[in-house]
Amino acid sequence: MMSQMKWEKLLSVKRFASSGSQSDIRSQFQRDYDRIVFSSPFRRLQDKTQVFPLPGSVFVHNRLTHSLEVASVGRSIARSVAQKINSREISGNKELINEIDSIVSAACLAHDLGNPPFGHSGEKAISSYFTEGKGSQLKASLLPEQWSDLIAFEGNANAFRILTHQFNGRRKGGFSLTYASLAAGVKYPYPSFGHEQRKKYGIFYSELETFRQIAEECGLICIDDTAKRYARHPLVYLVEAADDISYLVMDIEDAHKLGILKTEETESLLLSFFDPIDNSDALKYKSSIYNEVTDTNERIAFLRATVINLLVQQVSEIFMQHYEAIMSGSFMSNLVSQLGGHYQLALDNCRKRSVKLIYNHPEVVKIELTGFNVLGTLIDEFTDAVLHPEKTYNKKLLSLLPEQFATTADDTYQRVQSVLDFVSGMTDLYAMQLYKNLRGIT
């Protein structure tokens, strides 16, 4: 029988890089949630693109609203799972299990903290600077493991760094969250190197030792010691499902608000999640609401909420169906992909329409191109400045670098990281304004 991870360790209330325990009316995991909500990196998400350019005449999702909604969905999934675990008497600590909703919602809040400006195109822009731009000249001065991070910049790994790294003048351990909340947010528990077949990763070379400490404290199973690969914390599956459900459904709603999707098609896409037999009660309820509500956007919002509620129940069931494999670290899929039947067909249809009409929409492509130019320029200028600080222009440029990102390290990797810490944390608006300033554009 394969060894299984234990909830008593997985739900560790111990804080990373902190020995004290402060008395509070909140639980330790609720404190995690609040620390993220009141943080500057979280606030900056309000001016970071989710999919569509912002701001616009029609308010759609940005990274902040997306993260809040993911946290709400994640909390619901976790509560459903907690009830199922406790009803089956498969954990000895029901009180602790009842707190997993706070852990999951905190991890959901933080899941996009590491995303650079201009959406996912920002990640590509950073990577391209090192694979295709002037940054390619740095390869010889870096370890292969460090170079691997730069040529495939990953927002997930950057979020983990933001949460745990001690920046200049800041507290040790970053946010000093509980080990449980930190582990629950690492979707890809391995570094960039040694996993050539995997496009994503969750740990930069600089945070390897930090993650090892967290994995050890939480009792995560080490799958491959050479490749530094661990099994996921079980709650990661709930965080991932909440994100998958939210962005697939919310992007459809945003596309409708912007007139990219017609009302009839939007309704059809959302209604396809309901089986006429299995979900007959929900469809009857839909008809009664439609008789009462005539506002088109409100009708779509109602359908969206109903679909999310349906999927929350389904993925919590799937978690329990694969419970043994998840707890032993052998479950290598994600919950949403296991839905099957008409649910999977509905999700596939949403994805296809999203790719065709949303992600390749001219306005979305324009923001991606803007991101490439703006971030490419900023990284180029500030990288040259940290590597050659003696130049007159660079001295002026470095005066713009906030103290928390300033570095005196001789190590090229650390110097480049200080630039990426600065640039990736910018909002869309600040990055654009600084780009214009440096280019003399008014």
XYZ file of C-alpha atoms in Angstrom:
442
model
C 0.000 0.000 0.000
C 1.318 3.443 -0.984
C 2.124 5.887 1.802
C -0.446 8.629 2.303
C -0.104 12.246 3.299
C -1.642 13.108 6.673
C -4.016 16.006 7.271
C -2.407 16.702 10.649
C 0.783 17.724 8.823
C -0.831 19.038 5.639
C -2.796 21.615 7.627
C 0.186 22.967 9.561
C -0.585 26.261 11.324
C 3.126 26.984 11.733
C 4.210 30.182 10.001
C 7.066 30.297 7.530
C 10.118 32.084 8.982
C 8.225 33.009 12.147
C 8.528 31.529 15.625
C 5.865 33.596 17.368
C 2.143 32.907 17.667
C -0.016 35.982 18.152
C -3.316 35.792 20.008
C -6.186 36.695 17.696
C -9.927 36.153 17.328
C -9.187 34.919 13.809
C -7.864 31.474 12.984
C -4.309 31.262 11.636
C -5.666 30.589 8.139
C -8.060 33.543 8.282
C -5.056 35.691 9.146
C -3.381 34.393 5.969
C -6.385 35.518 3.932
C -6.370 38.968 5.527
C -2.621 39.452 5.044
C -3.054 38.880 1.327
C -6.118 41.140 1.019
C -4.355 44.056 2.731
C -1.093 43.682 0.779
C 0.206 45.997 -1.941
C 0.811 43.185 -4.491
C -2.836 42.160 -4.148
C -4.118 45.734 -4.552
C -2.062 46.167 -7.703
C -4.039 43.371 -9.342
C -6.852 45.894 -9.901
C -4.811 47.382 -12.752
C -3.565 44.152 -14.290
C -5.230 42.702 -17.354
C -7.160 39.455 -17.019
C -8.028 38.973 -20.712
C -9.583 42.121 -22.112
C -7.824 45.532 -22.116
C -8.780 47.825 -19.244
C -10.227 50.193 -18.365
C -13.113 50.371 -20.835
C -16.646 51.666 -21.110
C -17.928 48.232 -20.068
C -16.468 46.927 -16.806
C -15.059 43.426 -17.194
C -12.781 41.313 -15.040
C -9.286 42.346 -14.059
C -6.851 40.239 -12.048
C -8.255 41.535 -8.767
C -11.914 40.734 -9.417
C -10.910 37.392 -10.919
C -8.880 36.495 -7.819
C -11.725 37.451 -5.480
C -14.171 35.321 -7.443
C -11.777 32.371 -7.560
C -11.424 32.649 -3.771
C -15.207 32.574 -3.410
C -15.558 29.518 -5.656
C -12.623 27.814 -3.932
C -14.161 28.381 -0.520
C -17.401 26.735 -1.665
C -15.603 23.715 -3.122
C -13.530 23.323 0.044
C -16.589 23.494 2.309
C -18.278 20.800 0.256
C -15.166 18.604 0.413
C -14.780 19.177 4.171
C -18.344 18.024 4.769
C -17.738 14.889 2.727
C -14.444 14.064 4.484
C -15.965 14.521 7.925
C -19.131 12.581 7.083
C -17.013 9.620 6.031
C -14.914 9.750 9.204
C -11.650 9.553 7.216
C -9.831 12.209 9.221
C -9.324 12.230 12.956
C -9.569 16.008 13.316
C -12.929 17.328 12.106
C -12.294 20.799 13.515
C -9.108 21.156 11.479
C -10.761 19.809 8.319
C -13.483 22.440 8.704
C -10.791 25.097 8.231
C -9.728 24.006 4.760
C -12.084 26.574 3.210
C -9.980 29.368 4.740
C -6.763 27.789 3.430
C -8.135 27.307 -0.075
C -9.613 30.810 -0.283
C -6.277 32.327 0.837
C -4.356 30.282 -1.739
C -6.882 31.300 -4.404
C -6.448 34.977 -3.538
C -2.691 34.664 -4.020
C -2.689 32.509 -7.148
C -2.179 35.420 -9.581
C 0.094 37.633 -7.462
C 3.086 36.758 -9.632
C 1.531 37.578 -12.979
C 3.267 40.487 -14.740
C 1.429 43.349 -16.469
C -0.532 42.746 -19.688
C -1.857 39.290 -18.912
C -0.155 36.091 -19.959
C 1.557 37.960 -22.790
C 3.671 39.578 -20.076
C 5.139 36.183 -19.197
C 5.914 35.558 -22.855
C 7.482 38.992 -23.215
C 9.854 38.358 -20.301
C 10.819 34.917 -21.588
C 11.329 36.232 -25.126
C 13.792 38.851 -23.912
C 16.085 36.012 -22.824
C 15.413 33.603 -25.692
C 15.293 36.075 -28.587
C 16.473 39.445 -27.271
C 19.613 40.917 -25.734
C 19.111 38.786 -22.653
C 20.324 35.742 -24.586
C 23.869 37.059 -24.060
C 23.580 36.289 -20.334
C 23.353 32.523 -20.747
C 27.095 31.959 -20.317
C 27.146 33.759 -16.957
C 24.321 31.731 -15.408
C 23.887 28.206 -14.122
C 21.731 26.003 -16.390
C 19.093 25.872 -13.639
C 19.013 29.676 -13.405
C 18.863 30.107 -17.165
C 15.972 27.661 -17.261
C 13.957 30.028 -15.034
C 14.569 33.064 -17.235
C 13.744 31.542 -20.619
C 10.385 30.318 -19.320
C 9.310 32.975 -16.827
C 6.430 31.586 -14.796
C 3.869 33.636 -12.883
C 3.147 30.724 -10.548
C 6.768 30.559 -9.404
C 6.864 34.334 -9.122
C 3.828 34.301 -6.818
C 5.587 31.840 -4.518
C 8.643 34.122 -4.481
C 6.527 37.170 -3.612
C 4.925 35.296 -0.720
C 8.160 33.913 0.758
C 11.136 36.082 -0.275
C 12.604 38.682 2.067
C 12.878 41.832 -0.023
C 15.050 44.723 1.190
C 13.636 46.341 4.296
C 10.789 43.827 4.521
C 9.988 41.102 7.030
C 11.767 37.765 6.963
C 9.742 35.129 5.163
C 7.801 37.529 2.963
C 4.140 37.386 3.977
C 5.007 34.814 6.645
C 1.917 32.756 5.848
C 1.200 29.350 7.342
C 2.949 26.402 5.757
C -0.467 24.983 4.824
C -1.572 28.053 2.844
C 1.784 28.309 1.075
C 1.788 24.638 0.067
C -1.853 24.809 -1.061
C -0.917 27.519 -3.553
C 1.895 25.661 -5.326
C 0.174 24.234 -8.385
C 3.410 22.874 -9.859
C 5.611 21.605 -6.982
C 8.857 21.388 -8.930
C 11.435 23.745 -10.528
C 11.907 24.685 -14.186
C 14.751 22.258 -14.796
C 14.551 18.484 -15.043
C 11.013 18.576 -16.407
C 11.547 19.344 -20.085
C 8.242 17.728 -21.019
C 6.341 20.088 -18.707
C 5.603 23.636 -19.822
C 4.764 24.935 -16.347
C 6.634 24.955 -13.045
C 6.088 26.499 -9.646
C 9.459 27.099 -7.980
C 12.332 29.329 -9.075
C 15.871 28.087 -8.476
C 16.236 30.783 -5.794
C 13.308 29.390 -3.753
C 14.177 25.679 -3.911
C 15.321 25.480 -0.304
C 12.295 27.463 0.857
C 9.926 25.037 -0.808
C 11.841 22.044 0.547
C 11.241 23.351 4.079
C 7.534 23.807 3.379
C 7.193 20.373 1.779
C 8.940 18.768 4.742
C 6.771 20.580 7.299
C 3.553 19.614 5.480
C 4.646 16.060 4.814
C 4.428 16.285 1.032
C 5.641 13.151 -0.714
C 8.909 13.535 -2.645
C 8.340 11.866 -6.013
C 11.770 12.529 -7.547
C 14.573 13.830 -5.324
C 16.950 14.439 -8.253
C 14.416 16.556 -10.130
C 13.197 18.177 -6.868
C 9.644 17.100 -7.659
C 7.007 16.666 -4.963
C 3.411 15.502 -4.880
C 0.875 18.281 -4.776
C -0.706 19.322 -1.521
C -4.261 17.879 -1.814
C -5.847 21.314 -1.493
C -4.035 22.454 -4.652
C -6.599 20.472 -6.640
C -9.386 22.584 -5.155
C -7.556 25.854 -5.875
C -6.906 24.727 -9.447
C -10.540 23.705 -9.978
C -11.791 27.053 -8.674
C -9.522 28.891 -11.119
C -10.489 26.661 -14.058
C -14.200 27.054 -13.398
C -13.974 30.805 -12.848
C -11.996 31.833 -15.893
C -13.878 29.579 -18.316
C -17.291 30.813 -17.215
C -16.355 34.449 -16.486
C -14.619 34.943 -19.832
C -17.850 33.903 -21.544
C -19.814 36.431 -19.475
C -17.293 39.201 -20.225
C -17.408 38.408 -23.946
C -21.187 38.766 -23.843
C -20.995 42.118 -22.048
C -18.600 43.398 -24.694
C -20.820 42.196 -27.540
C -18.311 39.611 -28.773
C -20.761 36.790 -28.036
C -24.446 37.173 -28.865
C -26.997 36.583 -26.121
C -28.432 33.484 -27.785
C -25.028 31.799 -28.089
C -24.043 32.769 -24.544
C -27.242 31.256 -23.181
C -26.708 28.135 -25.256
C -23.136 27.695 -23.989
C -24.172 28.062 -20.349
C -27.307 25.929 -20.624
C -25.275 23.102 -22.162
C -23.925 22.366 -18.665
C -27.379 21.164 -17.618
C -28.626 17.704 -18.448
C -32.399 17.814 -19.146
C -32.948 14.747 -16.942
C -30.340 15.068 -14.171
C -30.808 18.819 -13.790
C -34.513 19.161 -14.489
C -35.128 21.071 -11.238
C -32.422 23.609 -12.099
C -33.906 24.122 -15.558
C -37.379 24.657 -14.082
C -35.876 27.218 -11.706
C -34.201 28.910 -14.672
C -37.550 29.212 -16.440
C -39.152 30.780 -13.374
C -36.320 33.320 -13.053
C -36.516 34.154 -16.757
C -40.236 34.856 -16.378
C -39.419 37.326 -13.616
C -36.167 38.902 -14.885
C -36.113 40.618 -18.262
C -32.693 42.328 -18.120
C -30.376 40.414 -20.458
C -27.171 40.862 -18.452
C -28.954 39.823 -15.260
C -30.241 36.684 -16.958
C -26.735 35.770 -18.079
C -25.392 36.489 -14.576
C -28.020 34.145 -13.133
C -27.042 31.375 -15.563
C -23.372 31.922 -14.771
C -24.003 31.619 -11.028
C -26.083 28.482 -11.505
C -23.410 26.853 -13.675
C -20.702 27.627 -11.117
C -22.795 26.150 -8.308
C -23.362 23.014 -10.374
C -19.646 22.614 -11.140
C -18.690 23.214 -7.494
C -20.764 20.204 -6.486
C -19.396 18.065 -9.309
C -15.693 18.724 -8.670
C -16.085 18.132 -4.935
C -17.540 14.714 -5.769
C -14.642 14.012 -8.133
C -12.147 14.926 -5.399
C -13.699 12.289 -3.157
C -13.784 9.723 -5.964
C -10.009 10.102 -6.348
C -9.327 10.726 -2.654
C -6.933 7.800 -2.129
C -4.854 8.662 -5.212
C -4.725 12.344 -4.256
C -3.585 11.580 -0.715
C -0.890 9.190 -1.968
C 0.412 11.674 -4.562
C -0.439 9.416 -7.503
C -3.310 11.439 -9.007
C -1.762 13.107 -12.067
C -4.782 14.883 -13.523
C -6.976 17.809 -12.521
C -10.526 17.691 -11.207
C -12.209 19.622 -14.014
C -10.821 17.324 -16.725
C -12.441 14.391 -14.926
C -15.974 15.772 -15.217
C -16.833 13.708 -18.287
C -20.148 13.438 -20.134
C -22.105 16.550 -21.041
C -20.099 18.615 -18.518
C -16.896 17.993 -20.432
C -18.612 18.675 -23.734
C -19.926 21.986 -22.394
C -16.473 22.983 -21.111
C -14.851 22.031 -24.417
C -17.358 24.170 -26.310
C -16.648 27.120 -24.013
C -12.902 26.681 -24.546
C -13.262 26.519 -28.329
C -15.361 29.664 -28.478
C -13.007 31.419 -26.067
C -9.965 30.650 -28.204
C -11.677 31.600 -31.446
C -13.581 34.714 -30.406
C -11.977 35.932 -27.180
C -8.277 35.100 -26.866
C -7.629 35.909 -30.537
C -9.824 39.012 -30.561
C -8.003 42.018 -32.117
C -8.205 44.031 -28.876
C -6.677 41.155 -26.912
C -3.908 40.718 -29.483
C -3.186 44.458 -29.335
C -2.653 44.334 -25.573
C -0.313 41.373 -26.050
C 1.749 43.297 -28.602
C 1.834 46.310 -26.301
C 3.047 44.069 -23.498
C 5.882 42.727 -25.603
C 7.150 46.189 -26.481
C 6.690 47.802 -23.082
C 8.079 44.991 -20.928
C 10.852 44.184 -23.393
C 12.074 47.772 -23.223
C 11.835 48.048 -19.431
C 13.648 44.764 -18.833
C 16.345 45.673 -21.336
C 17.046 49.075 -19.803
C 16.964 48.031 -16.156
C 18.942 44.828 -16.749
C 21.712 46.835 -18.373
C 21.543 49.234 -15.424
C 21.972 46.567 -12.710
C 24.752 44.838 -14.653
C 26.569 48.081 -15.534
C 25.706 50.519 -12.731
C 28.789 52.639 -13.393
C 27.300 54.195 -16.557
C 25.978 57.737 -16.122
C 22.541 56.986 -17.623
C 22.243 53.815 -15.585
C 22.936 55.649 -12.333
C 19.911 57.838 -13.052
C 17.838 54.819 -14.035
C 18.717 52.898 -10.882
C 17.465 55.796 -8.775
C 13.988 54.810 -10.011
C 14.379 51.281 -8.673
C 12.491 51.010 -5.348
C 14.679 50.230 -2.336
C 13.041 46.832 -1.816
C 14.370 45.711 -5.217
C 17.806 47.346 -5.042
C 20.696 44.887 -5.098
C 24.424 44.927 -4.493
C 24.846 41.227 -5.274
C 27.721 40.190 -7.527
C 25.649 37.283 -8.783
C 24.136 37.922 -12.249
C 21.067 35.813 -11.496
C 20.209 37.834 -8.385
C 20.689 41.110 -10.229
C 18.429 40.046 -13.067
C 15.877 38.769 -10.564
C 15.759 42.189 -8.911
C 14.735 43.662 -12.269
C 12.100 40.991 -12.839
C 10.782 41.506 -9.294
C 10.351 45.199 -10.098
C 8.895 44.883 -13.597
C 6.598 41.931 -12.928
C 5.062 43.765 -9.975
C 4.096 46.803 -12.047
C 0.514 47.555 -13.000
C -0.360 47.917 -16.687
C -0.711 51.678 -16.260
C 2.579 52.185 -14.407
C 4.517 50.037 -16.881
C 3.063 51.994 -19.798
C 3.774 55.349 -18.164
C 7.370 54.446 -17.308
C 7.899 53.160 -20.850
C 6.670 56.497 -22.223
C 8.916 58.400 -19.806
C 12.003 56.462 -20.869
C 11.144 56.882 -24.552
C 10.364 60.595 -24.236
C 6.749 60.097 -25.286
C 4.230 62.584 -23.896
